[in-house]
Coordinates of C-alpha atoms and ligand atoms in Angstrom, one line a residue:
X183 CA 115.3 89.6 93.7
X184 CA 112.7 90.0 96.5
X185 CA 110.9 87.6 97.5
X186 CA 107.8 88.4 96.5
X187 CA 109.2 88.5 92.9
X188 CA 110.4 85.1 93.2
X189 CA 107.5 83.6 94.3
X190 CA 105.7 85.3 91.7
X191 CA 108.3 83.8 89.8
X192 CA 107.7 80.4 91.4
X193 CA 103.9 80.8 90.7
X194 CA 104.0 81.9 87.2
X195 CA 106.5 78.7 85.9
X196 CA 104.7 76.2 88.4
X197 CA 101.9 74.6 85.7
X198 CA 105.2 74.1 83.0
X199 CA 107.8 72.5 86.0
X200 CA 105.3 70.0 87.1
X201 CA 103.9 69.4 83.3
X202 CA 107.4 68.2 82.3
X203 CA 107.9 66.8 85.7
X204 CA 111.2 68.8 86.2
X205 CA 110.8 68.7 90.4
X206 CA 111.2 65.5 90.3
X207 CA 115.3 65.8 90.4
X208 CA 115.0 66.7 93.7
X209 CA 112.4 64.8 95.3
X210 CA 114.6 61.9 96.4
X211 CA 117.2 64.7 97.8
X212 CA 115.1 67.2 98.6
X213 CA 111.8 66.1 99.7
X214 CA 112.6 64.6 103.8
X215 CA 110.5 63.2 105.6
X216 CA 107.4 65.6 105.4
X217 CA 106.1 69.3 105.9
X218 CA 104.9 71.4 108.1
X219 CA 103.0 73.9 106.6
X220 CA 102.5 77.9 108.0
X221 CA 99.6 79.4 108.0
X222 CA 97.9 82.7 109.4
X223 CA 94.2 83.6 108.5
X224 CA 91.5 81.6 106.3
X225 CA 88.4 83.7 105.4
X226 CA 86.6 84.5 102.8
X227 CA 88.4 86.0 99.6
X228 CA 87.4 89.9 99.1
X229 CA 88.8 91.5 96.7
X230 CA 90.1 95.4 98.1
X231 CA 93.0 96.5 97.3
X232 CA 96.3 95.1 99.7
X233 CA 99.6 96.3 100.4
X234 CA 103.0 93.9 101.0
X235 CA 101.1 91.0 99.9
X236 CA 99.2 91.1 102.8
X237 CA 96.5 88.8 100.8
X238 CA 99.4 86.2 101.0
X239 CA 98.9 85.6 104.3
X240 CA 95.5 84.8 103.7
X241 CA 93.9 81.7 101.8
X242 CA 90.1 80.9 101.7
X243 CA 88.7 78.5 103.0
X244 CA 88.3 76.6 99.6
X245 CA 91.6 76.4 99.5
X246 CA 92.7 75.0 102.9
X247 CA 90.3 72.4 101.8
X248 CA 92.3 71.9 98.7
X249 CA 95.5 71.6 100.7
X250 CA 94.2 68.8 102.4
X251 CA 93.1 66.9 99.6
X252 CA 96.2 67.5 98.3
X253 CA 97.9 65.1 101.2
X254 CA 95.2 63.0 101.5
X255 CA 95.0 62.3 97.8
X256 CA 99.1 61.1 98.3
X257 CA 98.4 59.2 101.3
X258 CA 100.5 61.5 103.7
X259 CA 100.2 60.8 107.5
X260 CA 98.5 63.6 109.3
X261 CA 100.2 64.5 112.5
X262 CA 99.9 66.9 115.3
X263 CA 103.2 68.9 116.0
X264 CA 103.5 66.5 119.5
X265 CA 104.0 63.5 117.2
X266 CA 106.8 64.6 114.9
X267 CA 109.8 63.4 116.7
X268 CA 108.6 60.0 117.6
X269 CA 107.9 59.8 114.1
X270 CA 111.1 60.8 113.0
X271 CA 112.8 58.2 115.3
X272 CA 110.7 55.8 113.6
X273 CA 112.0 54.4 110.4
X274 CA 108.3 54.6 108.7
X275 CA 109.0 55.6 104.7
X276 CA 105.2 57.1 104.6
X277 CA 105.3 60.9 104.5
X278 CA 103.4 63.5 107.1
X279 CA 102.6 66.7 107.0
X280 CA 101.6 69.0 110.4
X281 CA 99.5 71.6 110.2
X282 CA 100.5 74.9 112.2
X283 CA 98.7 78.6 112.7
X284 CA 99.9 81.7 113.7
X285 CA 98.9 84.1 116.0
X286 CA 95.6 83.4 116.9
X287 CA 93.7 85.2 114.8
X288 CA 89.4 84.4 115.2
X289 CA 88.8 83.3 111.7
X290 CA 91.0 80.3 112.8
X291 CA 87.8 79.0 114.7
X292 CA 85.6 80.6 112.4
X293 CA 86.5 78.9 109.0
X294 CA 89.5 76.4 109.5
X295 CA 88.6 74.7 112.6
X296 CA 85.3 73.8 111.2
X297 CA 87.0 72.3 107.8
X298 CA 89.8 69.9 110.2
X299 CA 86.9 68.5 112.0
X300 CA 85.1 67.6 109.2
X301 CA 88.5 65.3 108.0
X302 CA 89.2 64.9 112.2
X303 CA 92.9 66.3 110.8
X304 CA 95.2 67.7 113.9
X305 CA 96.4 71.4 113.8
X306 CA 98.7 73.7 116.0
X307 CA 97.9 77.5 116.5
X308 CA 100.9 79.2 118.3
X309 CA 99.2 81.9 120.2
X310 CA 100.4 85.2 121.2
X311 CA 99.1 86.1 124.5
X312 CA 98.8 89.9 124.5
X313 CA 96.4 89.3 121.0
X314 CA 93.8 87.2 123.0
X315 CA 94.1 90.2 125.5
X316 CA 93.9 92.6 123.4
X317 CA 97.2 94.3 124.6
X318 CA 99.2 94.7 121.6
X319 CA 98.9 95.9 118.3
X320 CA 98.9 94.4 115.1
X321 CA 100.8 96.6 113.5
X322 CA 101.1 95.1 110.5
X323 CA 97.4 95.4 109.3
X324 CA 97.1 99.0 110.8
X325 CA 99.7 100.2 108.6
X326 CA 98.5 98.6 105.8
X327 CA 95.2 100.1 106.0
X328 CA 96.8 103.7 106.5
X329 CA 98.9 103.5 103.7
X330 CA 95.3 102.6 101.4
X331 CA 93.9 105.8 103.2
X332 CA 96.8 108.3 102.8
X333 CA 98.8 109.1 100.0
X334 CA 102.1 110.1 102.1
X335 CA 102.7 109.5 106.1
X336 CA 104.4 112.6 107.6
X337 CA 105.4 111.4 111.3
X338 CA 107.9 111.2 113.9
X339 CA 109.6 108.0 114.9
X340 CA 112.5 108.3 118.1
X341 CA 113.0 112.5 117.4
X342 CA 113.7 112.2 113.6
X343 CA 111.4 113.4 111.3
X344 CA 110.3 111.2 108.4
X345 CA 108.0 111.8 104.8
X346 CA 107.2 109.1 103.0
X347 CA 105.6 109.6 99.8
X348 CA 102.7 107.1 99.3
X349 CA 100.0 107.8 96.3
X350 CA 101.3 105.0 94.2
X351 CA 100.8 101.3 94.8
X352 CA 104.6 100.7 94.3
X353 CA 105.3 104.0 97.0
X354 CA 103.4 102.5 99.6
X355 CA 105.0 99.2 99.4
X356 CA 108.2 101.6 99.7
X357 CA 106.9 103.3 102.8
X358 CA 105.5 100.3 104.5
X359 CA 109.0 98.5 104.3
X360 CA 110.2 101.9 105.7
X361 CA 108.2 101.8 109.1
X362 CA 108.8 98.1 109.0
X363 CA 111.9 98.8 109.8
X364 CA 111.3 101.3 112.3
X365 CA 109.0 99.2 114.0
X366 CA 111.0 95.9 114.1
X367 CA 114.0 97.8 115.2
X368 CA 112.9 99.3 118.2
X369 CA 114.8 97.5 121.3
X370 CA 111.9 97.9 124.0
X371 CA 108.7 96.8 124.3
X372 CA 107.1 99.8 126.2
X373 CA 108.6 102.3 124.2
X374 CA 107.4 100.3 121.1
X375 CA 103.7 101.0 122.5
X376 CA 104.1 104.4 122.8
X377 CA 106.2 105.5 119.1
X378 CA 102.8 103.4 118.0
X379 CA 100.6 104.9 119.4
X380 CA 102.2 108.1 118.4
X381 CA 102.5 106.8 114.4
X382 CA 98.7 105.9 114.2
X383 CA 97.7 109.0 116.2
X384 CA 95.8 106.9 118.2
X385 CA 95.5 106.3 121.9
X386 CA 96.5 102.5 122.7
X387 CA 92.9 101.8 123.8
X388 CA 92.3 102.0 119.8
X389 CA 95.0 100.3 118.6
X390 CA 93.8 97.7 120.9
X391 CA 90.0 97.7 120.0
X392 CA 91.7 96.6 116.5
X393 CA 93.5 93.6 117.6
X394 CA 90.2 92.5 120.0
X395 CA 88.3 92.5 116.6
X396 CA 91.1 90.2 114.7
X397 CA 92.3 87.8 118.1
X398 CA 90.2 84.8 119.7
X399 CA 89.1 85.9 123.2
X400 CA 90.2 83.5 126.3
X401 CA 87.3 81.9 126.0
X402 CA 87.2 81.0 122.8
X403 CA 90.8 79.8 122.6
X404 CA 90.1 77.8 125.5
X405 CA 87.0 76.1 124.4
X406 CA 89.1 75.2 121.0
X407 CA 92.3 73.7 123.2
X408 CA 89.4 71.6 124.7
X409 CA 89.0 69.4 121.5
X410 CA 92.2 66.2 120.9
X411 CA 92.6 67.2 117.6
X412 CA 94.2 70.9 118.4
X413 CA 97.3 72.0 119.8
X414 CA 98.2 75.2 121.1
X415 CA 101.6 76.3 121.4
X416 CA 103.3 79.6 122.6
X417 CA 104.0 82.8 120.5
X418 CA 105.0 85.6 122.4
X419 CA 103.1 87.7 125.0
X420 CA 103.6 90.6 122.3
X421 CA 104.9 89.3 119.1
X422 CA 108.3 91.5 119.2
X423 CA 111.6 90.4 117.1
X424 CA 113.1 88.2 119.8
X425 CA 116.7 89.1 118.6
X426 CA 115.9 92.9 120.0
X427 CA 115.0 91.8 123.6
X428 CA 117.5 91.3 126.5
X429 CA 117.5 88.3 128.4
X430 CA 115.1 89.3 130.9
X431 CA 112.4 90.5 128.5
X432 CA 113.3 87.1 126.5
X433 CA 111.8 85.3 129.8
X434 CA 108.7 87.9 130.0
X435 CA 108.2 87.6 126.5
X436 CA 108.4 83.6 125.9
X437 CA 107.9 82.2 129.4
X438 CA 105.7 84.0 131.3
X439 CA 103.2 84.4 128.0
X440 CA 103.1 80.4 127.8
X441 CA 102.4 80.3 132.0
X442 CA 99.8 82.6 131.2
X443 CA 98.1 80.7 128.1
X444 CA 98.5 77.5 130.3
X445 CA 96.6 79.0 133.3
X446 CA 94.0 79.5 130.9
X447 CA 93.7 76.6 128.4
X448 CA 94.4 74.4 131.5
X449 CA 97.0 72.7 129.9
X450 CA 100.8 72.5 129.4
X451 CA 102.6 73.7 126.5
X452 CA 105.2 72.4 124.7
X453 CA 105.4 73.7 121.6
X454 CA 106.9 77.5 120.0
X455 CA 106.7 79.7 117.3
X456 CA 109.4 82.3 116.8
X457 CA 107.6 85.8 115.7
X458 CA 108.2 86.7 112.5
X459 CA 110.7 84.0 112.6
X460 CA 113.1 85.0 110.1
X461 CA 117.0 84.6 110.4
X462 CA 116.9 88.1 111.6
X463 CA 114.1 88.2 114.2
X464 CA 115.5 84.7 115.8
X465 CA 119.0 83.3 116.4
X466 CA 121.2 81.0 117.7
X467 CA 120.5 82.6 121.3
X468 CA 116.8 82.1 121.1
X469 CA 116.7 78.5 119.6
X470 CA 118.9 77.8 122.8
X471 CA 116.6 79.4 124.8
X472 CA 113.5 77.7 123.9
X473 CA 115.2 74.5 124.2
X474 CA 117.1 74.8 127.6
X475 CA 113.0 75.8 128.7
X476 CA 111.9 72.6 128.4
X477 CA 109.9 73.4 124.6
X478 CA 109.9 69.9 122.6
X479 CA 109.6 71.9 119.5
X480 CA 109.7 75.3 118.4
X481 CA 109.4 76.6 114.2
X482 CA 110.6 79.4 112.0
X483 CA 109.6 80.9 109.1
X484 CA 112.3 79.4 107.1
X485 CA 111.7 77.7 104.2
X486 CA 112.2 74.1 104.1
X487 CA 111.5 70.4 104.6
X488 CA 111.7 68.1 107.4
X489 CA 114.5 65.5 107.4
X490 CA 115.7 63.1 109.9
X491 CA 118.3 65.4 111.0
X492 CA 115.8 67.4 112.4
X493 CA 116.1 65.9 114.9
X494 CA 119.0 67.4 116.3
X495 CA 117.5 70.7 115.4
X496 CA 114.2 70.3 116.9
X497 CA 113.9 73.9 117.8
X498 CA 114.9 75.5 114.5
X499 CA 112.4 73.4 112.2
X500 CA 111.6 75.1 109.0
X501 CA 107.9 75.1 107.6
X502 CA 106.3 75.3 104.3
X503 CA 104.3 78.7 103.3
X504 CA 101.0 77.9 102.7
X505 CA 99.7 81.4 100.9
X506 CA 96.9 82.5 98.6
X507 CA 99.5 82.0 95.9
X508 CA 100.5 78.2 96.5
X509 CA 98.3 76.4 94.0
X510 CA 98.4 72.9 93.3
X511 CA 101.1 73.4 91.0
X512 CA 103.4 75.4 93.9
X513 CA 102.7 73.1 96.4
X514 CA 104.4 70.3 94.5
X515 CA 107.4 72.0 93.7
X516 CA 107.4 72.6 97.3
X517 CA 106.9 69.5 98.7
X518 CA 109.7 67.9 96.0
X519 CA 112.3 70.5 97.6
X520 CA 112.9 72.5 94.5
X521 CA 111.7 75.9 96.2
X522 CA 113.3 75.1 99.6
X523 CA 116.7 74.1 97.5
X524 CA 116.5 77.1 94.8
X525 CA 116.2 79.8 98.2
X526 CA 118.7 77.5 101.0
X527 CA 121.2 75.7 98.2
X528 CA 122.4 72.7 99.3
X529 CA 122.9 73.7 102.8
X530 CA 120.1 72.7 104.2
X531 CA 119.4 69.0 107.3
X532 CA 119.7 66.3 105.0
X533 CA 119.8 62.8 106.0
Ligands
ZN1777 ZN1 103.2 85.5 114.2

């Protein structure tokens, strides 16, 4: 089943599992310590049509709001990403929840930041540096928006031809899991620039304008890193699978990207994000890497809860998926543990 089935799945049987109070088998298991929940954009909900659930990685304002309540209503701590361990070392039963942020994208500023000062709630946003230059390209929304255009790509990618048929919704979500792929899987990071600029027949100047119209500038970013209640941790200078990278563009690509956000915030970081962050994108290799260079913490996009163990895995936490699908309903099977324990079975740092 695909995940975007299942958490249809999860969404659709949600209202009945928390009527009848089903989750609650696993809350004392399942549950840990607390959450740290994942988010990427929060603006305001428009209704054109999306490909690979890109709306999912978008919630509206209203309903970062409604997340939280949703803590605040159960009397959660609210903690910034530099407090967790301390607060796993303590032995505290009341639960937390940290909130983190992706990227770097300007409605971060725009319509979150404005909602956590109203509560004075602490947030993390893991910032790639090459987004707040504008010198690398989200891919991810440019394809999107070609495959709503065209209805088939014809292009080239490394000297192999390739036609992907694209007129219906279900073909495009086809083709753009096709040049995911492609993309993901290509080993170096200049000759990733190039095959894109070649795939969007467009000079890298444009693919650029794109991202400076979606990324924070410096200035922005550093008036926001001003204020206690934010964090900013490190994402990449380019936001490239880290498993594809030799060692030396790991360095490039993780350390010198944090020296250069910290010569510009004025501050230290401590904190990582893997891109994409996905078994596949980030290993054993890089969660040694991160930690052996002095991060304190670094995330996936795993699915899961936090548990005292984490401790000893302070660099592969998982998070919770905050998406425009996670109602109220979602949200409290996946704080109880029942999503995180249907996807990683039992296998997961319990303590
Ligand atoms: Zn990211």
């Amino acid at each position: 089943m695909s995940i975007r089935n299942y958490k249809k799945i999860v969404s659709l049987s949600a209202p009945a599992i928390t009527a009848l109070g089903l989750h609650h088998v696993f809350d004392k298991k399942y549950s840990g310590r607390g959450h740290i929940l994942m988010f990427h954009r929060v603006l305001p909900k428009d209704n054109r049509p999306r490909v690979h659930n890109h709306e999912s990685l978008e919630i509206d304002p209203e309903q970062l709001e409604q997340t939280i309540l949703f803590f605040k209503k159960r009397n959660y701590l609210f903690l910034s990403i530099n407090e967790l361990s301390d607060h796993l070392k303590s032995d505290t039963k009341r639960k937390f929840v940290v909130f983190t942020f992706d990227d770097g994208y300007i409605d971060n500023l725009i319509y979150a930041y404005p909602i956590f000062k109203k509560y004075g709630i602490p947030f993390t946003i893991y910032i790639t540096s090459n987004f707040i230059n504008a010198r690398t390209v989200i891919w991810w929304y440019q394809l999107e928006e070609e495959l709503l255009k065209k209805d088939q790509l014809i292009f080239t990618w490394q000297n192999q031809e390739h036609h992907l048929a694209a007129e219906t919704k279900t073909q495009k979500e086809i083709a753009f899991e096709e040049v995911r792929k492609l993309i993901t899987g290509t080993a170096n990071p200049h000759q990733y620039l190039d095959q894109l600029s070649k795939f969007f027949g467009m000079a890298e100047e444009q693919l650029f304008a794109y991202t400076r119209s979606h990324a924070m500038n410096w200035d922005q970013l550093t008036e926001l890193a001003k204020d206690p209640i934010v964090t900013i941790g490190a994402h990449t200078a380019n936001h490239l699978p880290l498993k594809n990278l030799e060692s030396d563009q790991l360095y490039a690509e993780i350390i010198n990207s944090k020296i250069e956000i910290e010569d510009h915030i004025k501050k230290k970081i401590y904190h990582f994000a893997y891109p994409f962050g996905k078994k596949l994108e980030a290993g054993e290799r890089e969660y040694e890497f991160v930690k052996s260079h002095h991060f304190r913490t670094a995330v996936t996009t795993n699915i899961g809860n936090i548990f005292t163990g984490h401790l000893n895995h302070l660099h592969k936490l998982p998070r919770v998926n905050i998406n425009s699908l996670t109602t109220e309903d979602v949200l409290e099977l996946q704080v109880s543990g029942m999503v995180s324990f249907f996807i990683n079975g039992k296998d997961q740092v319990l303590q």
